[in-house]
Each structure stands twice: as structure tokens, then as C-alpha cells.
Coordinates of C-alpha atoms and ligand atoms in Angstrom, one line a residue:
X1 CA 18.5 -2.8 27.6
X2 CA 19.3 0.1 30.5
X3 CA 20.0 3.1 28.5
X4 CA 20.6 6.9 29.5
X5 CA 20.6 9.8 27.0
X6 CA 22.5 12.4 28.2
X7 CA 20.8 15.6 26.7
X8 CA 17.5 15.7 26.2
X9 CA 16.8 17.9 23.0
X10 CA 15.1 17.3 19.9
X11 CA 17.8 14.3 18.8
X12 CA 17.8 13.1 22.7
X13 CA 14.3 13.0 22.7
X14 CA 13.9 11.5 20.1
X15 CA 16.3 8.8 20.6
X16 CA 14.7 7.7 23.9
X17 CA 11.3 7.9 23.1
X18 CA 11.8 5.8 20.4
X19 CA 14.8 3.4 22.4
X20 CA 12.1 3.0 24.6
X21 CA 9.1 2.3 22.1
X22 CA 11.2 -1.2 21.2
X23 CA 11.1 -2.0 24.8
X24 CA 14.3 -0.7 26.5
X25 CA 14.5 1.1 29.7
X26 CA 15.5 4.5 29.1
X27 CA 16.3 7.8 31.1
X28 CA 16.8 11.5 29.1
X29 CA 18.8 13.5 31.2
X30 CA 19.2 17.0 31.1
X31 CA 20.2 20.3 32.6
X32 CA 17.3 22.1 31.8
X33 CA 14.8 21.8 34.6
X34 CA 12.2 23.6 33.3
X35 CA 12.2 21.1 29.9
X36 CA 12.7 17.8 32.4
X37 CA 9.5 18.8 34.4
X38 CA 7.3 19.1 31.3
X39 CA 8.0 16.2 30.1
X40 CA 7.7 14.3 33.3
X41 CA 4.4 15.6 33.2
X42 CA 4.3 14.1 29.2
X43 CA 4.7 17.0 27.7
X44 CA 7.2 17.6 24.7
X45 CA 9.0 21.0 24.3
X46 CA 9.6 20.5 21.2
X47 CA 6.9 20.2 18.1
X48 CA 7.7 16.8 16.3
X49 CA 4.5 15.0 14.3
X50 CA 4.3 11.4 16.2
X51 CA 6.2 12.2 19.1
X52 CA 3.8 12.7 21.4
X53 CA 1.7 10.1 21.3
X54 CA 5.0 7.6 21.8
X55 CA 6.0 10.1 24.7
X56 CA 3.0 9.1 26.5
X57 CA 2.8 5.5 25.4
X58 CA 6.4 4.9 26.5
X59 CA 6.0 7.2 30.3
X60 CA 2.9 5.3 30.7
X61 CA 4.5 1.9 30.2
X62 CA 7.2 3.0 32.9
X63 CA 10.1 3.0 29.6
X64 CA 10.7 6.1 29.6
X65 CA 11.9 8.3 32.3
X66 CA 13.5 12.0 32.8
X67 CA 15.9 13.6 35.6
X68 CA 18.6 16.2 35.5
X69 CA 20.4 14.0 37.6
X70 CA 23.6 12.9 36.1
X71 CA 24.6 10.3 38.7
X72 CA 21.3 8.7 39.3
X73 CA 20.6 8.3 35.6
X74 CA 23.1 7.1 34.0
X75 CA 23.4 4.2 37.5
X76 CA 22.2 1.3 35.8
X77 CA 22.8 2.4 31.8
X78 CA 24.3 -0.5 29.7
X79 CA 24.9 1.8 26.6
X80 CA 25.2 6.4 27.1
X81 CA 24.1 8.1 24.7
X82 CA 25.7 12.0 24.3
X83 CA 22.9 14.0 22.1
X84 CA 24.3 17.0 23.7
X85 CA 25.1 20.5 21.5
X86 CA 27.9 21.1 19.5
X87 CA 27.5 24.7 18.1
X88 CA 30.0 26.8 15.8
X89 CA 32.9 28.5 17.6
X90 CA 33.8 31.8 16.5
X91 CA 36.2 29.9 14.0
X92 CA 33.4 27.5 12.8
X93 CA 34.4 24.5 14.4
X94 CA 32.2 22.6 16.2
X95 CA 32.6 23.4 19.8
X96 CA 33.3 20.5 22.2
X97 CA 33.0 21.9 25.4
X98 CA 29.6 20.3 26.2
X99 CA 30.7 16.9 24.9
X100 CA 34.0 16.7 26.8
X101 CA 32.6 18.3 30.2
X102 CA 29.8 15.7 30.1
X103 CA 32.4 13.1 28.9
X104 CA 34.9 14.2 31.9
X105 CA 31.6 13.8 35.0
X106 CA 31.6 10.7 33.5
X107 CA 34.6 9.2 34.3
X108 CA 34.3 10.0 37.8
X109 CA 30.8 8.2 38.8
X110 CA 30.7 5.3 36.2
X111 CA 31.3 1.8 38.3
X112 CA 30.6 -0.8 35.4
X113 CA 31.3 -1.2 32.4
X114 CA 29.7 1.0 30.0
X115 CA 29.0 1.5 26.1
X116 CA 29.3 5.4 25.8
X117 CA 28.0 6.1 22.2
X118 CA 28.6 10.0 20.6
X119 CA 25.4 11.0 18.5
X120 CA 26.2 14.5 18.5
X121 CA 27.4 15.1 15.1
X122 CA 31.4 15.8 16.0
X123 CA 34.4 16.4 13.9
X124 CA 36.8 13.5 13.3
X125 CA 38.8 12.4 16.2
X126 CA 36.3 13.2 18.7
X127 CA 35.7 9.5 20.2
X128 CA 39.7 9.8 20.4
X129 CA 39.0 13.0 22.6
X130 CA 36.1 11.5 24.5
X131 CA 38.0 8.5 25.1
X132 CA 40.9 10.4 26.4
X133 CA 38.3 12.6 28.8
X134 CA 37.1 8.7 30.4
X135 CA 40.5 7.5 30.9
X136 CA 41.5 10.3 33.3
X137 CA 39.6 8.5 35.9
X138 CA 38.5 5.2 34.9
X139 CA 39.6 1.8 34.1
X140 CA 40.0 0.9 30.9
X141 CA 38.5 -2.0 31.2
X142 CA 35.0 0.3 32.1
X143 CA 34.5 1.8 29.1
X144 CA 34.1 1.5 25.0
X145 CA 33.5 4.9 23.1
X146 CA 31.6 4.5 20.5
X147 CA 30.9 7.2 17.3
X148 CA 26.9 6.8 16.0
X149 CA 25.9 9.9 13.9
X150 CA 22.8 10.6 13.8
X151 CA 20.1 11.2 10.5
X152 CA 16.7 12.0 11.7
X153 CA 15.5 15.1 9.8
X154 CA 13.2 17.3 12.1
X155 CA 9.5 17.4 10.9
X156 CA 10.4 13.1 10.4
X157 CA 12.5 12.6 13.0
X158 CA 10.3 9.9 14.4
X159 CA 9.8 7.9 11.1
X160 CA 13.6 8.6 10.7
X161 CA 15.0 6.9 13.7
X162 CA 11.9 3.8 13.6
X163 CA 12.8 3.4 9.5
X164 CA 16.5 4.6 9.2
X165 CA 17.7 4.2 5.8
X166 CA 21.0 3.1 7.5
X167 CA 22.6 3.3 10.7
X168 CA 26.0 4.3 10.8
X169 CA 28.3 2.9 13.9
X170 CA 32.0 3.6 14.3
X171 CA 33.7 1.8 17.2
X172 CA 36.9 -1.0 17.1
X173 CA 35.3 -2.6 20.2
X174 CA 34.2 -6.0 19.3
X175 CA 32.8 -5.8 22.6
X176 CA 30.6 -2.2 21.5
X177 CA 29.7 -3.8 18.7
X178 CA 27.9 -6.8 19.5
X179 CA 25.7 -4.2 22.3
X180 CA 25.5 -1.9 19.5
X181 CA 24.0 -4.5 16.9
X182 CA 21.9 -5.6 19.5
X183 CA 20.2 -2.6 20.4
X184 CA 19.6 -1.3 16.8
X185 CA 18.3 -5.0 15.5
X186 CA 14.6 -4.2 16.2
X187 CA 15.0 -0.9 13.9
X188 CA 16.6 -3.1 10.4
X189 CA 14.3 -5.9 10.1
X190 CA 13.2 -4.6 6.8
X191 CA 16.7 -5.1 5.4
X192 CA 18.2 -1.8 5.8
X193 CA 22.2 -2.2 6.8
X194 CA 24.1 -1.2 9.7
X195 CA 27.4 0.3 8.7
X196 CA 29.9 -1.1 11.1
X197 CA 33.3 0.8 10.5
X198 CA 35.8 2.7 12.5
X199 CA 35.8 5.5 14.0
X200 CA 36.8 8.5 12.0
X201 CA 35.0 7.5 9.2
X202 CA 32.0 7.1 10.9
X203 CA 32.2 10.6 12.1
X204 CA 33.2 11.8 9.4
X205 CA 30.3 9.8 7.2
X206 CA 28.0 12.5 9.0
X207 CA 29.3 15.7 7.8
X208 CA 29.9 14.2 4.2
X209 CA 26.3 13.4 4.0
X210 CA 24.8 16.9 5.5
X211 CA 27.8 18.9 3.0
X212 CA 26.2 16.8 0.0
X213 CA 23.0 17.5 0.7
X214 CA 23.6 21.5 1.0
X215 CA 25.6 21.2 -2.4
X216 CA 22.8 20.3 -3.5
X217 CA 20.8 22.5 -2.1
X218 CA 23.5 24.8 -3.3
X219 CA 23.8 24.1 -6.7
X220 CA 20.0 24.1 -7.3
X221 CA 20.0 27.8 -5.8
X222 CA 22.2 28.9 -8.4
X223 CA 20.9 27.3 -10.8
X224 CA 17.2 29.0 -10.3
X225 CA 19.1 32.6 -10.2
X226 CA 20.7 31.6 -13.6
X227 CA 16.6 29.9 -14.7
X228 CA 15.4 33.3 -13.9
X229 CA 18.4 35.2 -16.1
X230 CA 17.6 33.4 -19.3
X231 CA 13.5 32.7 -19.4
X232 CA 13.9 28.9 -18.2
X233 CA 12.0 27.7 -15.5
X234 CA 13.4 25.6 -12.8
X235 CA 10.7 23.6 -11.6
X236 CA 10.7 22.1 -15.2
X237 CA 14.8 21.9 -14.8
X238 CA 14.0 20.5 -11.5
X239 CA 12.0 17.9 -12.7
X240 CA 14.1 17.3 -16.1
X241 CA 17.2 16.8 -13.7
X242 CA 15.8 14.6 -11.3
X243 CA 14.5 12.0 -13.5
X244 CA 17.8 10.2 -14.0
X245 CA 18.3 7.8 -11.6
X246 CA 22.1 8.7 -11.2
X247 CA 20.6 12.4 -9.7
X248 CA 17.3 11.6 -7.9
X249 CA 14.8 13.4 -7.6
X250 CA 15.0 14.7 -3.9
X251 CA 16.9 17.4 -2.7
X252 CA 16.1 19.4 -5.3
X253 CA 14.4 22.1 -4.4
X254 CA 15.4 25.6 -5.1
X255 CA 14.6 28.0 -2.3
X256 CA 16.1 31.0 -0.3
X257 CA 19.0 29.6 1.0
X258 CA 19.6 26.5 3.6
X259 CA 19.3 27.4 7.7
X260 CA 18.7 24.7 10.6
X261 CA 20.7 24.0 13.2
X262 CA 22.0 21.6 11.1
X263 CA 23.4 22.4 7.4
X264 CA 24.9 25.6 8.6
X265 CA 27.3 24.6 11.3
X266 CA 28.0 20.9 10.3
X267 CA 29.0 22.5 6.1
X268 CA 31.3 25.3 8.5
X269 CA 32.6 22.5 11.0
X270 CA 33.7 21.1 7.7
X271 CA 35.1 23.7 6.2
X272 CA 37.1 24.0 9.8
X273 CA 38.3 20.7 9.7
X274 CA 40.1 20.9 6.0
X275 CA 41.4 24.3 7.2
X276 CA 42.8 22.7 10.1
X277 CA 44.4 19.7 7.7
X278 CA 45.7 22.4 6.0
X279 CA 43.0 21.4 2.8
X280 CA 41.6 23.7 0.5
X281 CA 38.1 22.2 0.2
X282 CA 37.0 24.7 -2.3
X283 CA 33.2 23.0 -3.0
X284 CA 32.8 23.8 0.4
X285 CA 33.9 27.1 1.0
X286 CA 31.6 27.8 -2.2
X287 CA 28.7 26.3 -0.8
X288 CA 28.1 28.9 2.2
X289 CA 28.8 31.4 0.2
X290 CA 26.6 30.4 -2.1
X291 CA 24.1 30.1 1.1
X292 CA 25.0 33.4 2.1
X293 CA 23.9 35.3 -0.8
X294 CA 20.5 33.3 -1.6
X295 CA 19.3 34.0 1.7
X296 CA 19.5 37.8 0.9
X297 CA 17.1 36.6 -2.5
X298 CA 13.4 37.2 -1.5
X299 CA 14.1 40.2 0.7
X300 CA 15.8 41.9 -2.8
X301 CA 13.0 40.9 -4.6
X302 CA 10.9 42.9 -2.2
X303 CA 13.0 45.7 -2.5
X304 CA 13.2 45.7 -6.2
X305 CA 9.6 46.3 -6.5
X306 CA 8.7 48.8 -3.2
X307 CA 12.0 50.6 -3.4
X308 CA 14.5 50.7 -0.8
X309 CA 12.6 52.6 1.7
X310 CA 9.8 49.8 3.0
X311 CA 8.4 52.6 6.2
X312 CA 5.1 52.8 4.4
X313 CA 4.5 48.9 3.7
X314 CA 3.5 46.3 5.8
X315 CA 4.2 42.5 4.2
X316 CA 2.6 39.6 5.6
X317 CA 5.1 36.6 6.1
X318 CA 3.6 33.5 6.2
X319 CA 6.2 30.8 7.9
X320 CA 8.9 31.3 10.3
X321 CA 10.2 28.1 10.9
X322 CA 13.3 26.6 9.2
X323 CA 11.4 24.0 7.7
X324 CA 7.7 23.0 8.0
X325 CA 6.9 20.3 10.4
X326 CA 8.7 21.7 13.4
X327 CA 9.5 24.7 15.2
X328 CA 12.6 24.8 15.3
X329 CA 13.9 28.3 14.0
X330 CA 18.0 27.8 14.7
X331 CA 19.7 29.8 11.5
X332 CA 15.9 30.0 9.8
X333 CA 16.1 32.1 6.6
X334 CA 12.9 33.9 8.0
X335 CA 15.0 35.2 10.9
X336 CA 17.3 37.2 8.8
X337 CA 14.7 38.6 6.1
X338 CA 12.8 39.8 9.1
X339 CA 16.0 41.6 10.4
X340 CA 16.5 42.9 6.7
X341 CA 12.4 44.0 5.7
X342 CA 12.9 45.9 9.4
X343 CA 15.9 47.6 9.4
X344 CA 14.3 49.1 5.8
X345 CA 11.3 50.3 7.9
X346 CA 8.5 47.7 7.0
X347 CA 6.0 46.9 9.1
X348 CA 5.5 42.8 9.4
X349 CA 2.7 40.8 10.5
X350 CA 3.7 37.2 10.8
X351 CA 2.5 33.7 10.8
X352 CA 3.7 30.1 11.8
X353 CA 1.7 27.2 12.9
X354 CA 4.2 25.7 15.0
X355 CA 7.2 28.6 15.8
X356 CA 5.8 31.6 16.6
X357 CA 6.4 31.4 20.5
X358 CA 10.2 30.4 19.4
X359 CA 10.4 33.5 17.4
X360 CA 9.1 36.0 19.7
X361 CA 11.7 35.0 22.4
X362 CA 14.2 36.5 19.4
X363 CA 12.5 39.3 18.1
X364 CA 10.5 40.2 20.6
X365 CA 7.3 42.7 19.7
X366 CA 9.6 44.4 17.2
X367 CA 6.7 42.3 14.9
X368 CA 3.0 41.1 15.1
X369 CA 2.5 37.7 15.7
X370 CA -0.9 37.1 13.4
X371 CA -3.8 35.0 14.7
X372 CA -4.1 32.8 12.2
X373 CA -2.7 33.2 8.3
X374 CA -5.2 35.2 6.7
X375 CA -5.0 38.0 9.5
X376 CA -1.6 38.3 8.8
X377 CA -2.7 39.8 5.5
X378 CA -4.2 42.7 7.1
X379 CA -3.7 46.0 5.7
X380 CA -0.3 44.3 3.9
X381 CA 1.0 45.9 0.8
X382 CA 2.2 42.0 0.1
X383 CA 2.2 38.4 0.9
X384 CA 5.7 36.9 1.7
X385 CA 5.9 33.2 1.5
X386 CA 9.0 31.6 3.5
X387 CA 8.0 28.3 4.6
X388 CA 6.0 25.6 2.5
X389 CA 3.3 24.4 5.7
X390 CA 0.9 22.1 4.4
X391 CA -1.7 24.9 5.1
X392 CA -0.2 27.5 2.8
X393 CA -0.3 25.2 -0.2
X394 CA -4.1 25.4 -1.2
X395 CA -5.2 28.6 0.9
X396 CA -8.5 30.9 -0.1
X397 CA -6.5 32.7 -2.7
X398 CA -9.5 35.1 -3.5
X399 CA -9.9 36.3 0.2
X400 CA -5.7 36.9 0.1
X401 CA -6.4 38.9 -3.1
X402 CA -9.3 40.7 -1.4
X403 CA -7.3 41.7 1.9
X404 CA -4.1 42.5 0.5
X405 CA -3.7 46.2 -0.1
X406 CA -2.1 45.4 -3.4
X407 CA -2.7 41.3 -4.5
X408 CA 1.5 40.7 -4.9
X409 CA 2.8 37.6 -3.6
X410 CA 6.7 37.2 -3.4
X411 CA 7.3 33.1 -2.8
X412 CA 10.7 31.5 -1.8
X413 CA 9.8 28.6 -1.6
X414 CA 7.9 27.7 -5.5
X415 CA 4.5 26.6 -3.7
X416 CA 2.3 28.1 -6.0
X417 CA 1.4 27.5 -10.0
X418 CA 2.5 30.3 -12.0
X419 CA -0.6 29.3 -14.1
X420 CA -3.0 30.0 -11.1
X421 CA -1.3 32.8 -9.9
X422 CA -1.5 34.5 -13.3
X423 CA -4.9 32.9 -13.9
X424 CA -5.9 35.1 -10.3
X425 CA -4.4 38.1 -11.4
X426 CA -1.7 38.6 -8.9
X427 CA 1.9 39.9 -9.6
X428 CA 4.0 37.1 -8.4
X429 CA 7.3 36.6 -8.2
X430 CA 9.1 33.2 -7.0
X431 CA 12.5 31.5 -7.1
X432 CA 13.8 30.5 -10.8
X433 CA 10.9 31.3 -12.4
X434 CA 9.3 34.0 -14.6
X435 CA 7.5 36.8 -12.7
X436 CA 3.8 37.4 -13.1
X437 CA 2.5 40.4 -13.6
X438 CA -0.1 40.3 -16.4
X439 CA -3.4 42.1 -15.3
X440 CA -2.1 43.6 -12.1
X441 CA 0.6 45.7 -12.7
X442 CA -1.6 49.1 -13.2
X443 CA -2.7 48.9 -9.7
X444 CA 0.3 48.4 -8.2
X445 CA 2.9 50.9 -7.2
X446 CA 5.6 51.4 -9.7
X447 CA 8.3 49.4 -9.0
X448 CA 11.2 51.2 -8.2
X449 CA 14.0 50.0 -10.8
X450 CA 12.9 48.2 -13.7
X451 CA 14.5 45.2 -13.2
X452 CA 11.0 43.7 -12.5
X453 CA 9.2 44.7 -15.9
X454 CA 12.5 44.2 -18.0
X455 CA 12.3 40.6 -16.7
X456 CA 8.4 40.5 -17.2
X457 CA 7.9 37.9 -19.7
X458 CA 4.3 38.4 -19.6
X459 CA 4.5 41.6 -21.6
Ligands
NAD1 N1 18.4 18.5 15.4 C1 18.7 17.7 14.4 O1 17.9 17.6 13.4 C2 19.9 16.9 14.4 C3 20.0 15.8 13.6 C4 21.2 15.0 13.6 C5 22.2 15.3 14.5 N2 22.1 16.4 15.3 C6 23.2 16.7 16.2 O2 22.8 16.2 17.5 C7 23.3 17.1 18.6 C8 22.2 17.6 19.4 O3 21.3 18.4 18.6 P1 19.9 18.8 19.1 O4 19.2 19.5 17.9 O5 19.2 17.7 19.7 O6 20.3 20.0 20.2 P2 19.3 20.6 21.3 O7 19.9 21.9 21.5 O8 17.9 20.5 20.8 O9 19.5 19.7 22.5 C9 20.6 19.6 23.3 C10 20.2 19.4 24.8 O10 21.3 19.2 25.6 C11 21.1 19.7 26.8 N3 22.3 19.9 27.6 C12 23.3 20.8 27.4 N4 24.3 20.6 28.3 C13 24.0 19.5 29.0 C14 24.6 18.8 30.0 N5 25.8 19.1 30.5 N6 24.0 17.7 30.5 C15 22.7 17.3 30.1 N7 22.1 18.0 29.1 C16 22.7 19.1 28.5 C17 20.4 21.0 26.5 O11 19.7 21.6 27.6 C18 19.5 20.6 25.4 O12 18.2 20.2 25.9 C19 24.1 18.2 17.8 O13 25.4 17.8 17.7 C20 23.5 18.2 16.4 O14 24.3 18.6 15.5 C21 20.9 17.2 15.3

């Protein structure tokens, strides 16, 4: 099948590259010239495990092909896709502007007729909106709109969108439909469903399933705050939790706070959208705020042991991305604890494997960008864990006790055994669980409240 994908970012990509891997003709448009050249040369922009070996496969094969020229890619295109944008407005709704302007060129050089599928994730009532965009200045008859959310999680994304666990596909078009079913056959033969239904509950299916998922994320949050109040531990709640089948087990995971450029704007965009139906949708509401305050977690922590002041420490933070397995920093939790660390005057020496380049375009040399993870440690009062890489997970603990001016670890993300980290001898503090500080503590500085010791359970 002729396809265009109008946008060309990590779900645009995506999409085509793995449109095309099934065989279909595809062309990724964008506006950015500088992101179309490199990947006409085969290069991604973005870091996604598996994508670039279909990248080449599919260019190769003469699949896959990249302009920034509207009218000239979208010529021969059976079904559109729009992976464009759609970030918060001051008010938290999800801002259209991109959709509809794209949506609106569209109705002036389309000739035949034409599938135009929305897999930007976009408040109810948008396909209504796009629809009304076409019809300006083309027949009818030219046109189908079609909502198709989209639920590749970065770091999988290509697994994701080759193995969905459903595909979700709102349209009323018998005519959409049958293209629609067509094109996503090749991706279900292991039995997983396509979810025909209408519009508005297809988009609306999207931001149900990313505002679960943060409740989730939510709820496990507090619970770890409330874990490390009373002496439990949450991995064991985790675990305790998870094993009834009515819960799951995934999405569990206590941490410091949800970022993306997903969970943050789609949970507002929600919020937005009850405000605007004049619905209190208090879960919701609570949820960010929720957010909000456990993204300030690991930063207090810090504080709570080197005092308020942090101009004569230096912390090591290892990970920077949102998530591991991409680089893709859009509302990271590292971003803000690196604002908060240096507006208290510490010195940072960071690390990523993948998003390092991403964060220096935002913070600029306000930080040191570490070779590798171990010389991020250098002359650091403390090692600050944000992301869970792979790489972090079994690292030389005796040469991070060795370099570190004083061996404490502060982990928001529960990578480590409390057993091994106690076993080492370093004071360590994580998320919802007890802090470690049993042979340590006499060479360290003294903490400057006493919130640490009170809560040492060690002792
Ligand atoms: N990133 C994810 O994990 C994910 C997952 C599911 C859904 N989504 C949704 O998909 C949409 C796209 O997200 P993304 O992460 O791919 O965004 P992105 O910012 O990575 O990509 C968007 C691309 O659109 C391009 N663009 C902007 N205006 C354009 C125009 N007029 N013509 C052509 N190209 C244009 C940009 O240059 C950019 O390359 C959003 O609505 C997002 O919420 C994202």
C-alpha cells in the first residue's frame, strides 16, 4: 500500500519504518531538514534499539523514503498518517495547531481519494475537527478521517508497533475500515484484536490507558513514601501486590515521579478535557499532583543529608533520560533535580548512555558531561541514581566506593539490594525502603537534620 507519514518523529518513524518492513511503500515527511537529510543518508535521529537496522533494510529495499515536501509525498498515499505534535497549551490542553494546519494544506492538494488516519494522541472530537479542516476544500467524497492512537512505548517502540497488544481504530467509514484492516493484518496474525469502534472512544481509549498507567504509577509513589514512614518495604509490597492476577505485576514500580513526553501532557490534556465538560475528575487532578511532589523526592533526600547549602559537594548523576532505552529527555525527572541540586550550589558531573547530547542543548555547560559512568564519580561527595540503564545495574561497586569522596548512594529508581549495599558498607538511601547506613555513617558528614538517623533502622 502507498502510505505517507506526515511528521517524522519518534512515533512517525517508527510507523514507517516498520509500515514499510511489511512491504508497503512509505514516505516520512517532515519539516525538519536537517532530521530528513540524515535519515536519507540512513541515519536515525532518534536512539530506538532495532530501529536502525529496519531503517536500512527498508531504504535499501527502496520502502522507505523521506522528503519535506508535503505535495510530492503525500501524491500517490492510499492511507496519511498525522504523527505530528500535540504539546500542552498554557491551559493543559493538547494543542492542535500542528494537527489542523497540516490537516488544512491537505485539503488543498489532495486529488483522490484518501484515508487520513490521526495517530497523534488528540482529545475527543478531534477527527470531527480534522474532518471539518478537509471539507473546507475538498469533496467529500475524497476523504475518510480516521482516529488510530498509538501505544509504542519508546525504548520498545519497534517490538511495540511489529507485536501490538491491540490496535485501536476509530472511524464510521466502512470504506476506512476495510483499508484500515487491511493494512494492519500482517501485524495480528498471532491473534491479537483490532478494536474497531467509533471515533471518540477511540480517542479517548488513548488517554484512559496513559491516565491508568500514571495512577498507577501514582499510587505506587505514594505508597513507597508511606513504606518508608512505617518500616515496610515496597519492593516486597511491590511484589506481594502484584501477584494477584486482578493487579499484575507491571507498572509497579515506585520511582521519582513520571516525566516523558507522554504521561505528563496526555494525564493534563485529560484533566483539560473534564474541565472543559465541566467534570470534576478528581483521580486525575490527584495524580499530577501526586507527580509533582515525588519528583521533588531524591533531590530532598540529598538535602536532608548535605544540608541545604550543596556549594561544597559535587554528586555524580548517573542517567538523564526519561527512561532507559532512549534518549528522549521531554519532562525527564533528571531535568528538574539537576535545576534543583544547582540552584543549591552543587556541582554535578553527569552520565547517560544514550541522552547526553539531548541534555546539553538544555543545560548547556552549566554541568559536566562525564566520559563514561565511573568518571562521573570523580571527586563526588555522592552517587545519584535517576535512570535504571542496563549498565548501572551490576556496576564495579568497589571502584564507586573507592572514588567517591564519601561511598553514599541516593537511588530513585530501587536498582540496587539493600543487602549488598549494606553488605558494601555504603549509606544508601532509595525509594520506599529503609536507609542504610550501618558501617559508614562515622565517615560521613553529619547529616544536617536527623530525619536520616531517626529513620535509620539499622541502628
Ligand atoms: N513518543 C511516544 O512515545 C508516543 C507514543 C504514542 C503517541 N505519541 C503521540 O504521537 C504524537 C507525536 O509524538 P512524537 O513523540 O513522535 O513527537 P516528535 O516531536 O518526536 O515528532 C513530531 C515530528 O513532527 C514534525 N513536524 C512538526 N510540524 C510538522 C509539519 N507541519 N509537517 C511535517 N512535520 C512536522 C516535527 O519536526 C517532528 O519531527 C504526539 O501526539 C504524541 O503524544 C507519542
Amino acid at each position: 500500500m502507498q502510505l505517507a507519514i506526515i511528521g517524522t518523529g519518534y512515533v512517525g518513524l517508527v510507523t514507517g519504518t516498520c509500515f514499510a518492513e511489511t512491504g508497503n511503500n512509505v514516505i516520512c515527511i517532515d519539516i525538519d531538514q536537517k532530521k530528513i537529510d540524515k535519515l536519507i543518508q540512513g541515519k536515525s535521529p532518534i536512539y530506538e534499539p532495532a530501529l536502525d537496522v529496519l531503517l536500512e533494510r527498508n531504504i535499501k529495499e527502496k520502502r522507505l523514503h523521506f522528503t519535506t515536501d508535503l505535495a510530492a509525498g503525500i501524491k500517490e498515499a492510499k492511507v496519511i498518517f498525522l504523527a505530528l505534535p500535540t504539546p500542552p497549551g498554557k491551559d493543559g490542553s493538547a494543542d492542535l495547531q500542528y494537527v489542523l494546519d497540516v490537516a488544512k494544506s491537505l485539503s488543498t492538494i489532495i486529488t483522490h481519494y484518501t484515508v487520513i488516519v490521526n495517530k497523534s494522541t488528540v482529545p475527543v472530537g478531534t477527527a470531527e475537527k480534522v474532518h471539518a479542516a478537509l471539507i473546507q476544500n475538498l469533496d467529500r467524497s475524497l476523504f475518510d478521517v480516521v482516529s488510530n492512537p498509538e501505544f509504542l512505548r519508546e525504548g520498545v517502540a519497534v517490538d511495540d508497533f511489529l507485536k501490538p497488544d491491540r490496535v485501536v481504530i476509530g472511524t464510521s467509514s466502512e470504506k476506512a475500515r476495510k483499508v484500515m484492516d487491511e493494512l494492519y493484518q500482517p501485524y495480528v496474525r498471532q491473534g491479537n484484536p483490532i478494536h474497531f469502534m467509533d471515533e471518540r472512544s477511540s480517542e479517548m481509549t488513548k488517554y484512559a490507558a496513559n491516565s491508568y498507567l500514571a495512577m498507577r504509577i501514582s499510587f505506587m509513589n505514594e505508597m513507597a513514601n508511606l513504606c518508608e514512614k512505617t518500616g515496610a518495604n515496597v519492593d516486597w509490597v511491590r511484589i506481594g501486590m502484584g501477584g494477584d492476577s486482578r493487579i499484575g505485576k507491571r507498572f509497579l514500580f515506585p520511582g521519582i515521579g513520571y516525566g516523558g513526553s507522554c504521561f505528563p501532557k496526555d494525564v493534563q490534556a485529560l484533566a483539560h478535557t473534564a474541565l472543559e465538560q465541566d467534570y470534576d475528575f478528581q483521580l486525575v487532578k490527584t495524580v499530577m499532583k501526586v507527580n509533582d511532589l515525588q519528583k521533588l523526592v531524591l533531590g530532598r533526600k540529598v538535602k536532608n543529608y548535605f544540608g541545604s547549602d550543596l556549594s561544597a559537594y559535587t554528586f555524580a548523576i548517573w542517567g538523564l533520560a526519561f527512561k532507559p532505552e532512549t534518549d528522549d529527555i521531554r519532562d525527564a525527572p533528571a531535568l528538574q533535580l539537576i535545576n534543583e541540586l544547582l540552584a543549591a550550589g552543587a556541582k554535578l558531573r553527569v552520565f547517560d548512555p544514550e541522552a547526553m547530547n539531548n541534555v546539553k542543548q538544555i543545560v548547556g555547560d552549566k554541568i559536566h558531561y562525564a566520559e563514561d559512568q565511573y568518571d562521573a564519580l570523580t571527586g563526588a561527595s555522592a552517587l545519584i541514581v535517576v535512570t535504571e540503564w542496563s549498565e548501572f545495574r551490576n556496576p564495579d561497586f568497589d571502584r564507586i566506593y573507592t572514588t567517591l569522596k564519601h561511598p553514599a548512594m541516593f537511588d530513585g529508581r530501587n536498582v540496587y539490594s539493600m543487602e549488598k549495599m549494606e553488605e558494601l558498607g555504603f549509606y544508601y538511601e532509595s525509594i520506599g525502603r529503609k536507609v542504610i547506613h550501618k558501617h559508614v555513617h562515622d565517615t560521613l558528614p553529619a547529616p544536617h537534620n536527623t530525619i536520616v538517623r531517626e529513620r535509620g533502622v539499622m541502628d
